[in-house]
Short mmCIF file of N, CA and C in Angstrom, two decimals:
data_model
loop_
_atom_site.label_atom_id
_atom_site.label_comp_id
_atom_site.label_asym_id
_atom_site.label_seq_id
_atom_site.Cartn_x
_atom_site.Cartn_y
_atom_site.Cartn_z
N MET A 10 0.80 -1.15 0.00
CA MET A 10 0.00 0.00 0.00
C MET A 10 0.86 1.24 0.00
N THR A 11 1.09 1.59 -1.04
CA THR A 11 1.84 2.82 -1.17
C THR A 11 0.94 3.91 -1.67
N GLN A 12 1.12 4.99 -1.14
CA GLN A 12 0.33 6.13 -1.57
C GLN A 12 1.24 7.10 -2.29
N PRO A 13 0.78 7.67 -3.34
CA PRO A 13 1.62 8.64 -4.02
C PRO A 13 1.85 9.85 -3.12
N MET A 14 3.02 10.34 -3.22
CA MET A 14 3.37 11.50 -2.40
C MET A 14 2.82 12.75 -3.02
N ASP A 15 2.45 13.61 -2.19
CA ASP A 15 1.94 14.87 -2.67
C ASP A 15 3.11 15.84 -2.78
N LEU A 16 3.56 16.05 -3.98
CA LEU A 16 4.70 16.95 -4.21
C LEU A 16 4.20 18.27 -4.75
N ASP A 17 4.63 19.27 -4.13
CA ASP A 17 4.29 20.60 -4.62
C ASP A 17 5.39 21.05 -5.58
N PRO A 18 5.01 21.67 -6.63
CA PRO A 18 6.06 22.19 -7.51
C PRO A 18 6.85 23.28 -6.78
N PRO A 19 8.14 23.40 -7.11
CA PRO A 19 8.93 24.43 -6.43
C PRO A 19 8.36 25.81 -6.71
N PRO A 20 8.49 26.67 -5.76
CA PRO A 20 7.94 28.01 -5.98
C PRO A 20 8.74 28.71 -7.08
N LEU A 21 8.07 29.47 -7.83
CA LEU A 21 8.73 30.22 -8.90
C LEU A 21 9.40 31.44 -8.29
N LEU A 22 10.70 31.47 -8.45
CA LEU A 22 11.45 32.62 -7.96
C LEU A 22 11.50 33.67 -9.05
N PRO A 23 11.48 34.89 -8.66
CA PRO A 23 11.59 35.90 -9.71
C PRO A 23 12.96 35.76 -10.39
N SER A 24 12.93 35.85 -11.68
CA SER A 24 14.19 35.70 -12.42
C SER A 24 15.11 36.87 -12.08
N PRO A 25 16.38 36.55 -11.87
CA PRO A 25 17.28 37.65 -11.53
C PRO A 25 17.39 38.62 -12.70
N SER A 26 17.38 39.86 -12.36
CA SER A 26 17.49 40.86 -13.43
C SER A 26 18.93 40.85 -13.94
N PRO A 27 19.09 40.99 -15.21
CA PRO A 27 20.45 40.98 -15.73
C PRO A 27 21.25 42.15 -15.16
N LEU A 28 22.49 41.87 -14.85
CA LEU A 28 23.34 42.91 -14.32
C LEU A 28 23.61 43.95 -15.40
N PRO A 29 23.68 45.18 -15.01
CA PRO A 29 23.96 46.19 -16.04
C PRO A 29 25.37 45.95 -16.59
N LYS A 30 25.45 46.05 -17.89
CA LYS A 30 26.74 45.83 -18.53
C LYS A 30 27.67 46.99 -18.20
N SER A 31 28.83 46.60 -17.75
CA SER A 31 29.80 47.66 -17.45
C SER A 31 30.46 48.09 -18.76
N HIS A 32 30.91 49.28 -18.76
CA HIS A 32 31.57 49.79 -19.95
C HIS A 32 32.91 49.10 -20.10
N LYS A 33 33.30 48.91 -21.32
CA LYS A 33 34.60 48.30 -21.56
C LYS A 33 35.68 49.22 -21.00
N SER A 34 36.64 48.60 -20.35
CA SER A 34 37.73 49.43 -19.85
C SER A 34 38.67 49.75 -21.00
N THR A 35 39.10 50.95 -21.03
CA THR A 35 40.04 51.37 -22.07
C THR A 35 41.32 51.83 -21.41
N PRO A 36 42.43 51.42 -21.98
CA PRO A 36 43.70 51.88 -21.39
C PRO A 36 43.83 53.39 -21.55
N LEU A 37 44.41 53.99 -20.55
CA LEU A 37 44.57 55.44 -20.60
C LEU A 37 45.58 55.84 -21.66
N THR A 38 46.72 55.15 -21.67
CA THR A 38 47.73 55.43 -22.68
C THR A 38 48.42 54.14 -23.07
N THR A 39 48.85 54.10 -24.27
CA THR A 39 49.70 53.00 -24.72
C THR A 39 50.88 53.62 -25.43
N LEU A 40 51.99 52.94 -25.35
CA LEU A 40 53.19 53.44 -25.98
C LEU A 40 53.95 52.28 -26.58
N THR A 41 54.15 52.36 -27.85
CA THR A 41 54.97 51.37 -28.54
C THR A 41 56.15 52.12 -29.12
N LEU A 42 57.33 51.74 -28.69
CA LEU A 42 58.52 52.41 -29.20
C LEU A 42 58.83 51.87 -30.59
N PRO A 43 58.99 52.74 -31.53
CA PRO A 43 59.33 52.27 -32.87
C PRO A 43 60.75 51.72 -32.89
N PRO A 44 61.01 50.81 -33.80
CA PRO A 44 62.39 50.32 -33.87
C PRO A 44 63.34 51.46 -34.24
N THR A 45 64.45 51.49 -33.56
CA THR A 45 65.39 52.57 -33.80
C THR A 45 66.28 52.23 -34.98
N THR A 46 66.76 53.25 -35.64
CA THR A 46 67.67 53.03 -36.76
C THR A 46 69.10 53.31 -36.36
N LEU A 47 69.29 53.92 -35.19
CA LEU A 47 70.63 54.28 -34.74
C LEU A 47 70.94 53.64 -33.41
N SER A 48 72.23 53.43 -33.17
CA SER A 48 72.71 52.92 -31.89
C SER A 48 73.78 53.86 -31.36
N TYR A 49 74.06 53.73 -30.09
CA TYR A 49 75.02 54.62 -29.43
C TYR A 49 76.05 53.78 -28.69
N ALA A 50 77.24 54.34 -28.54
CA ALA A 50 78.30 53.66 -27.80
C ALA A 50 79.11 54.68 -27.02
N SER A 51 79.52 54.27 -25.85
CA SER A 51 80.40 55.08 -25.01
C SER A 51 81.77 54.42 -25.00
N LEU A 52 82.79 55.22 -25.29
CA LEU A 52 84.16 54.70 -25.36
C LEU A 52 85.04 55.41 -24.35
N THR A 53 85.96 54.66 -23.75
CA THR A 53 86.95 55.26 -22.86
C THR A 53 88.32 54.72 -23.23
N PRO A 54 89.34 55.56 -23.17
CA PRO A 54 90.69 55.08 -23.46
C PRO A 54 91.28 54.32 -22.28
N LEU A 55 92.06 53.32 -22.60
CA LEU A 55 92.78 52.55 -21.59
C LEU A 55 94.26 52.79 -21.78
N SER A 56 95.01 52.77 -20.71
CA SER A 56 96.46 52.86 -20.86
C SER A 56 97.01 51.44 -20.83
N PRO A 57 97.86 51.11 -21.79
CA PRO A 57 98.37 49.74 -21.87
C PRO A 57 99.22 49.34 -20.66
N SER A 58 99.86 50.31 -20.03
CA SER A 58 100.65 49.99 -18.84
C SER A 58 100.19 50.88 -17.69
N PRO A 59 100.27 50.37 -16.47
CA PRO A 59 99.78 51.17 -15.33
C PRO A 59 100.56 52.45 -15.09
N SER A 60 101.81 52.49 -15.52
CA SER A 60 102.62 53.68 -15.25
C SER A 60 102.34 54.82 -16.22
N SER A 61 101.78 54.50 -17.38
CA SER A 61 101.53 55.57 -18.36
C SER A 61 100.05 55.93 -18.38
N SER A 62 99.79 57.14 -18.80
CA SER A 62 98.41 57.57 -18.94
C SER A 62 98.07 57.59 -20.43
N PRO A 63 96.80 57.39 -20.77
CA PRO A 63 96.44 57.40 -22.18
C PRO A 63 96.61 58.79 -22.77
N PRO A 64 96.89 58.87 -24.07
CA PRO A 64 97.03 60.19 -24.69
C PRO A 64 95.70 60.93 -24.66
N PRO A 65 95.75 62.26 -24.71
CA PRO A 65 94.49 63.02 -24.70
C PRO A 65 93.65 62.67 -25.92
N LEU A 66 92.36 62.60 -25.71
CA LEU A 66 91.43 62.19 -26.75
C LEU A 66 90.83 63.42 -27.42
N ASP A 67 90.88 63.46 -28.74
CA ASP A 67 90.24 64.54 -29.49
C ASP A 67 89.46 63.91 -30.65
N PRO A 68 88.54 64.65 -31.27
CA PRO A 68 87.70 64.06 -32.32
C PRO A 68 88.50 63.50 -33.50
N LEU A 69 89.57 64.18 -33.90
CA LEU A 69 90.35 63.70 -35.04
C LEU A 69 91.05 62.38 -34.72
N LEU A 70 91.64 62.28 -33.55
CA LEU A 70 92.30 61.05 -33.13
C LEU A 70 91.28 59.91 -32.99
N LEU A 71 90.12 60.22 -32.45
CA LEU A 71 89.06 59.23 -32.29
C LEU A 71 88.59 58.70 -33.63
N LYS A 72 88.36 59.60 -34.58
CA LYS A 72 87.92 59.19 -35.91
C LYS A 72 88.97 58.32 -36.59
N SER A 73 90.24 58.69 -36.46
CA SER A 73 91.33 57.91 -37.04
C SER A 73 91.39 56.52 -36.41
N TYR A 74 91.25 56.46 -35.10
CA TYR A 74 91.29 55.18 -34.39
C TYR A 74 90.15 54.28 -34.86
N LEU A 75 88.93 54.81 -34.89
CA LEU A 75 87.78 54.00 -35.26
C LEU A 75 87.84 53.54 -36.71
N THR A 76 88.30 54.41 -37.60
CA THR A 76 88.44 54.02 -39.01
C THR A 76 89.47 52.91 -39.14
N SER A 77 90.58 53.01 -38.43
CA SER A 77 91.61 51.95 -38.48
C SER A 77 91.07 50.64 -37.93
N ALA A 78 90.36 50.70 -36.82
CA ALA A 78 89.82 49.48 -36.21
C ALA A 78 88.81 48.81 -37.13
N LEU A 79 87.91 49.60 -37.71
CA LEU A 79 86.88 49.03 -38.57
C LEU A 79 87.45 48.50 -39.88
N SER A 80 88.42 49.21 -40.46
CA SER A 80 88.99 48.74 -41.72
C SER A 80 89.86 47.50 -41.49
N GLN A 81 90.51 47.37 -40.35
CA GLN A 81 91.28 46.17 -40.07
C GLN A 81 90.35 44.98 -39.85
N PHE A 82 89.22 45.20 -39.22
CA PHE A 82 88.30 44.11 -38.90
C PHE A 82 87.42 43.72 -40.09
N LEU A 83 86.93 44.71 -40.84
CA LEU A 83 85.97 44.44 -41.91
C LEU A 83 86.42 44.92 -43.29
N GLY A 84 87.62 45.44 -43.40
CA GLY A 84 88.09 45.93 -44.69
C GLY A 84 87.39 47.22 -45.09
N GLN A 85 87.17 47.39 -46.38
CA GLN A 85 86.54 48.61 -46.88
C GLN A 85 85.10 48.74 -46.41
N THR A 86 84.45 47.62 -46.17
CA THR A 86 83.08 47.66 -45.65
C THR A 86 83.05 48.33 -44.28
N GLY A 87 84.01 48.00 -43.44
CA GLY A 87 84.09 48.61 -42.12
C GLY A 87 84.43 50.08 -42.18
N ALA A 88 85.33 50.44 -43.10
CA ALA A 88 85.70 51.84 -43.22
C ALA A 88 84.53 52.69 -43.71
N ALA A 89 83.56 52.06 -44.37
CA ALA A 89 82.41 52.79 -44.91
C ALA A 89 81.28 52.98 -43.90
N ILE A 90 81.39 52.40 -42.73
CA ILE A 90 80.33 52.56 -41.72
C ILE A 90 80.32 54.02 -41.25
N PRO A 91 79.18 54.69 -41.39
CA PRO A 91 79.12 56.10 -40.95
C PRO A 91 79.08 56.19 -39.42
N ILE A 92 79.97 56.98 -38.88
CA ILE A 92 80.06 57.17 -37.43
C ILE A 92 79.96 58.66 -37.13
N ASP A 93 79.06 59.01 -36.24
CA ASP A 93 78.92 60.39 -35.79
C ASP A 93 79.53 60.49 -34.40
N ILE A 94 80.46 61.41 -34.23
CA ILE A 94 81.05 61.65 -32.91
C ILE A 94 80.17 62.69 -32.22
N LEU A 95 79.51 62.27 -31.17
CA LEU A 95 78.58 63.16 -30.47
C LEU A 95 79.27 64.02 -29.43
N GLN A 96 80.21 63.42 -28.70
CA GLN A 96 80.85 64.16 -27.62
C GLN A 96 82.21 63.53 -27.32
N VAL A 97 83.19 64.38 -27.08
CA VAL A 97 84.51 63.94 -26.63
C VAL A 97 84.84 64.73 -25.37
N ASN A 98 85.01 64.03 -24.27
CA ASN A 98 85.36 64.66 -22.99
C ASN A 98 86.86 64.53 -22.77
N PRO A 99 87.56 65.63 -22.53
CA PRO A 99 88.99 65.52 -22.26
C PRO A 99 89.29 64.99 -20.85
N SER A 100 88.43 65.32 -19.89
CA SER A 100 88.71 64.89 -18.53
C SER A 100 87.40 64.59 -17.81
N PRO A 101 87.15 63.40 -17.36
CA PRO A 101 87.86 62.17 -17.65
C PRO A 101 87.67 61.80 -19.11
N PRO A 102 88.70 61.25 -19.74
CA PRO A 102 88.60 60.99 -21.17
C PRO A 102 87.52 59.96 -21.50
N SER A 103 86.61 60.36 -22.36
CA SER A 103 85.55 59.47 -22.83
C SER A 103 84.96 60.07 -24.09
N ALA A 104 84.20 59.26 -24.80
CA ALA A 104 83.57 59.73 -26.04
C ALA A 104 82.24 59.00 -26.23
N TRP A 105 81.30 59.70 -26.85
CA TRP A 105 80.02 59.13 -27.22
C TRP A 105 79.92 59.19 -28.74
N ILE A 106 79.51 58.07 -29.34
CA ILE A 106 79.36 58.05 -30.79
C ILE A 106 77.99 57.46 -31.15
N ARG A 107 77.58 57.75 -32.39
CA ARG A 107 76.32 57.23 -32.92
C ARG A 107 76.62 56.55 -34.24
N LEU A 108 76.00 55.40 -34.48
CA LEU A 108 76.22 54.66 -35.72
C LEU A 108 74.95 53.89 -36.06
N PRO A 109 74.83 53.38 -37.29
CA PRO A 109 73.63 52.62 -37.66
C PRO A 109 73.47 51.37 -36.79
N ARG A 110 72.24 51.06 -36.46
CA ARG A 110 71.94 49.94 -35.57
C ARG A 110 72.47 48.61 -36.09
N PRO A 111 72.32 48.28 -37.37
CA PRO A 111 72.81 46.97 -37.82
C PRO A 111 74.33 46.81 -37.70
N ASP A 112 75.05 47.91 -37.60
CA ASP A 112 76.51 47.85 -37.54
C ASP A 112 77.06 47.84 -36.12
N LEU A 113 76.21 47.87 -35.11
CA LEU A 113 76.70 47.97 -33.73
C LEU A 113 77.52 46.76 -33.31
N ALA A 114 77.07 45.56 -33.65
CA ALA A 114 77.80 44.36 -33.24
C ALA A 114 79.17 44.31 -33.90
N ALA A 115 79.23 44.62 -35.19
CA ALA A 115 80.52 44.62 -35.89
C ALA A 115 81.43 45.71 -35.33
N PHE A 116 80.86 46.87 -35.01
CA PHE A 116 81.64 47.96 -34.44
C PHE A 116 82.24 47.55 -33.10
N SER A 117 81.43 46.97 -32.23
CA SER A 117 81.92 46.55 -30.91
C SER A 117 83.02 45.50 -31.04
N ALA A 118 82.84 44.57 -31.95
CA ALA A 118 83.86 43.54 -32.15
C ALA A 118 85.14 44.14 -32.70
N ALA A 119 85.02 45.10 -33.61
CA ALA A 119 86.21 45.73 -34.20
C ALA A 119 86.99 46.51 -33.16
N VAL A 120 86.30 47.28 -32.32
CA VAL A 120 86.99 48.07 -31.30
C VAL A 120 87.61 47.15 -30.25
N ALA A 121 86.90 46.09 -29.88
CA ALA A 121 87.42 45.18 -28.85
C ALA A 121 88.64 44.40 -29.34
N SER A 122 88.69 44.08 -30.62
CA SER A 122 89.80 43.26 -31.12
C SER A 122 90.97 44.08 -31.64
N PHE A 123 90.81 45.40 -31.73
CA PHE A 123 91.87 46.24 -32.28
C PHE A 123 92.96 46.46 -31.24
N GLY A 124 94.21 46.37 -31.66
CA GLY A 124 95.34 46.50 -30.75
C GLY A 124 95.69 47.91 -30.37
N GLY A 125 95.15 48.88 -31.05
CA GLY A 125 95.42 50.28 -30.73
C GLY A 125 96.33 50.93 -31.75
N ILE A 126 96.51 52.23 -31.61
CA ILE A 126 97.41 52.98 -32.49
C ILE A 126 98.46 53.66 -31.62
N SER A 127 99.65 53.78 -32.17
CA SER A 127 100.76 54.38 -31.43
C SER A 127 101.16 55.70 -32.06
N SER A 128 101.51 56.62 -31.20
CA SER A 128 102.11 57.87 -31.66
C SER A 128 103.31 58.14 -30.76
N GLY A 129 104.47 57.75 -31.24
CA GLY A 129 105.67 57.89 -30.42
C GLY A 129 105.66 56.86 -29.30
N LYS A 130 105.78 57.32 -28.08
CA LYS A 130 105.79 56.40 -26.94
C LYS A 130 104.39 56.08 -26.43
N GLU A 131 103.41 56.88 -26.82
CA GLU A 131 102.05 56.69 -26.31
C GLU A 131 101.28 55.75 -27.22
N LYS A 132 100.43 54.93 -26.62
CA LYS A 132 99.59 54.02 -27.38
C LYS A 132 98.15 54.23 -26.92
N LEU A 133 97.24 54.30 -27.87
CA LEU A 133 95.83 54.51 -27.56
C LEU A 133 95.06 53.22 -27.80
N VAL A 134 94.38 52.76 -26.78
CA VAL A 134 93.49 51.60 -26.86
C VAL A 134 92.16 52.04 -26.28
N LEU A 135 91.07 51.76 -27.00
CA LEU A 135 89.74 52.16 -26.53
C LEU A 135 88.95 50.96 -26.04
N LYS A 136 88.10 51.22 -25.07
CA LYS A 136 87.22 50.20 -24.51
C LYS A 136 85.78 50.66 -24.71
N VAL A 137 84.90 49.75 -25.12
CA VAL A 137 83.48 50.05 -25.24
C VAL A 137 82.87 49.91 -23.85
N GLU A 138 82.53 51.05 -23.24
CA GLU A 138 81.93 51.04 -21.90
C GLU A 138 80.48 50.58 -21.94
N ALA A 139 79.73 51.10 -22.89
CA ALA A 139 78.31 50.77 -23.00
C ALA A 139 77.91 50.95 -24.45
N ALA A 140 76.97 50.13 -24.90
CA ALA A 140 76.46 50.23 -26.27
C ALA A 140 75.01 49.77 -26.28
N GLY A 141 74.19 50.45 -27.05
CA GLY A 141 72.79 50.07 -27.13
C GLY A 141 72.00 51.02 -28.01
N ASP A 142 70.69 50.78 -28.06
CA ASP A 142 69.83 51.53 -28.97
C ASP A 142 69.24 52.80 -28.35
N PHE A 143 69.20 52.90 -27.03
CA PHE A 143 68.57 54.05 -26.39
C PHE A 143 69.61 54.80 -25.56
N LEU A 144 69.90 56.01 -25.97
CA LEU A 144 70.95 56.79 -25.34
C LEU A 144 70.66 57.09 -23.87
N GLY A 145 69.42 57.40 -23.55
CA GLY A 145 69.07 57.71 -22.17
C GLY A 145 69.35 56.56 -21.22
N ALA A 146 69.05 55.35 -21.66
CA ALA A 146 69.32 54.18 -20.82
C ALA A 146 70.81 53.96 -20.63
N LEU A 147 71.59 54.25 -21.64
CA LEU A 147 73.04 54.05 -21.55
C LEU A 147 73.68 55.06 -20.61
N ILE A 148 73.22 56.30 -20.67
CA ILE A 148 73.82 57.34 -19.83
C ILE A 148 73.56 57.05 -18.37
N SER A 149 72.33 56.76 -18.02
CA SER A 149 72.03 56.52 -16.60
C SER A 149 72.68 55.24 -16.12
N ARG A 150 72.70 54.21 -16.97
CA ARG A 150 73.32 52.96 -16.56
C ARG A 150 74.82 53.13 -16.37
N GLY A 151 75.45 53.85 -17.27
CA GLY A 151 76.90 54.04 -17.18
C GLY A 151 77.30 54.79 -15.94
N GLU A 152 76.60 55.87 -15.60
CA GLU A 152 76.96 56.65 -14.41
C GLU A 152 76.68 55.87 -13.14
N GLY A 153 75.58 55.13 -13.11
CA GLY A 153 75.27 54.33 -11.93
C GLY A 153 76.28 53.23 -11.69
N GLU A 154 76.71 52.59 -12.75
CA GLU A 154 77.70 51.53 -12.61
C GLU A 154 79.04 52.09 -12.17
N ARG A 155 79.40 53.26 -12.66
CA ARG A 155 80.67 53.85 -12.24
C ARG A 155 80.65 54.16 -10.74
N ASP A 156 79.50 54.63 -10.25
CA ASP A 156 79.41 54.93 -8.82
C ASP A 156 79.52 53.66 -7.98
N ILE A 157 78.94 52.58 -8.46
CA ILE A 157 78.95 51.34 -7.68
C ILE A 157 80.30 50.63 -7.79
N TRP A 158 80.77 50.43 -9.02
CA TRP A 158 81.95 49.60 -9.24
C TRP A 158 83.25 50.40 -9.30
N GLY A 159 83.15 51.69 -9.41
CA GLY A 159 84.37 52.51 -9.42
C GLY A 159 85.03 52.64 -10.74
#
């Protein structure tokens, strides 16, 4: 003897009202840096021996040094790389140059592998302190590293 159960249908709940659609969020600003066509390098002279100081650096000597280094490393192709000398500091001796971006790796290799030029008893050898595509990043990085590492 089973009796059917008296089941009440569930009460109808009011359908939830759809939430108001929020507006799409839009970024306030976006910035995409275009690819650069130029690169920058900071150079400092080294003295080959601790007792001697490097010769004073001037734009003509720097241009001669870089042309010699590039032509020894890459031949006439290296000598044809356009280099702009942006700044030459006499004290402390350093220089900033600008060159085409595709040539930066070859330039760094040429300067690093070049033995230097001699004028009498003095010999000039340059070191690439910093190189990259954005000058502002190189300047701040170079000064900060000098303060930390000396």
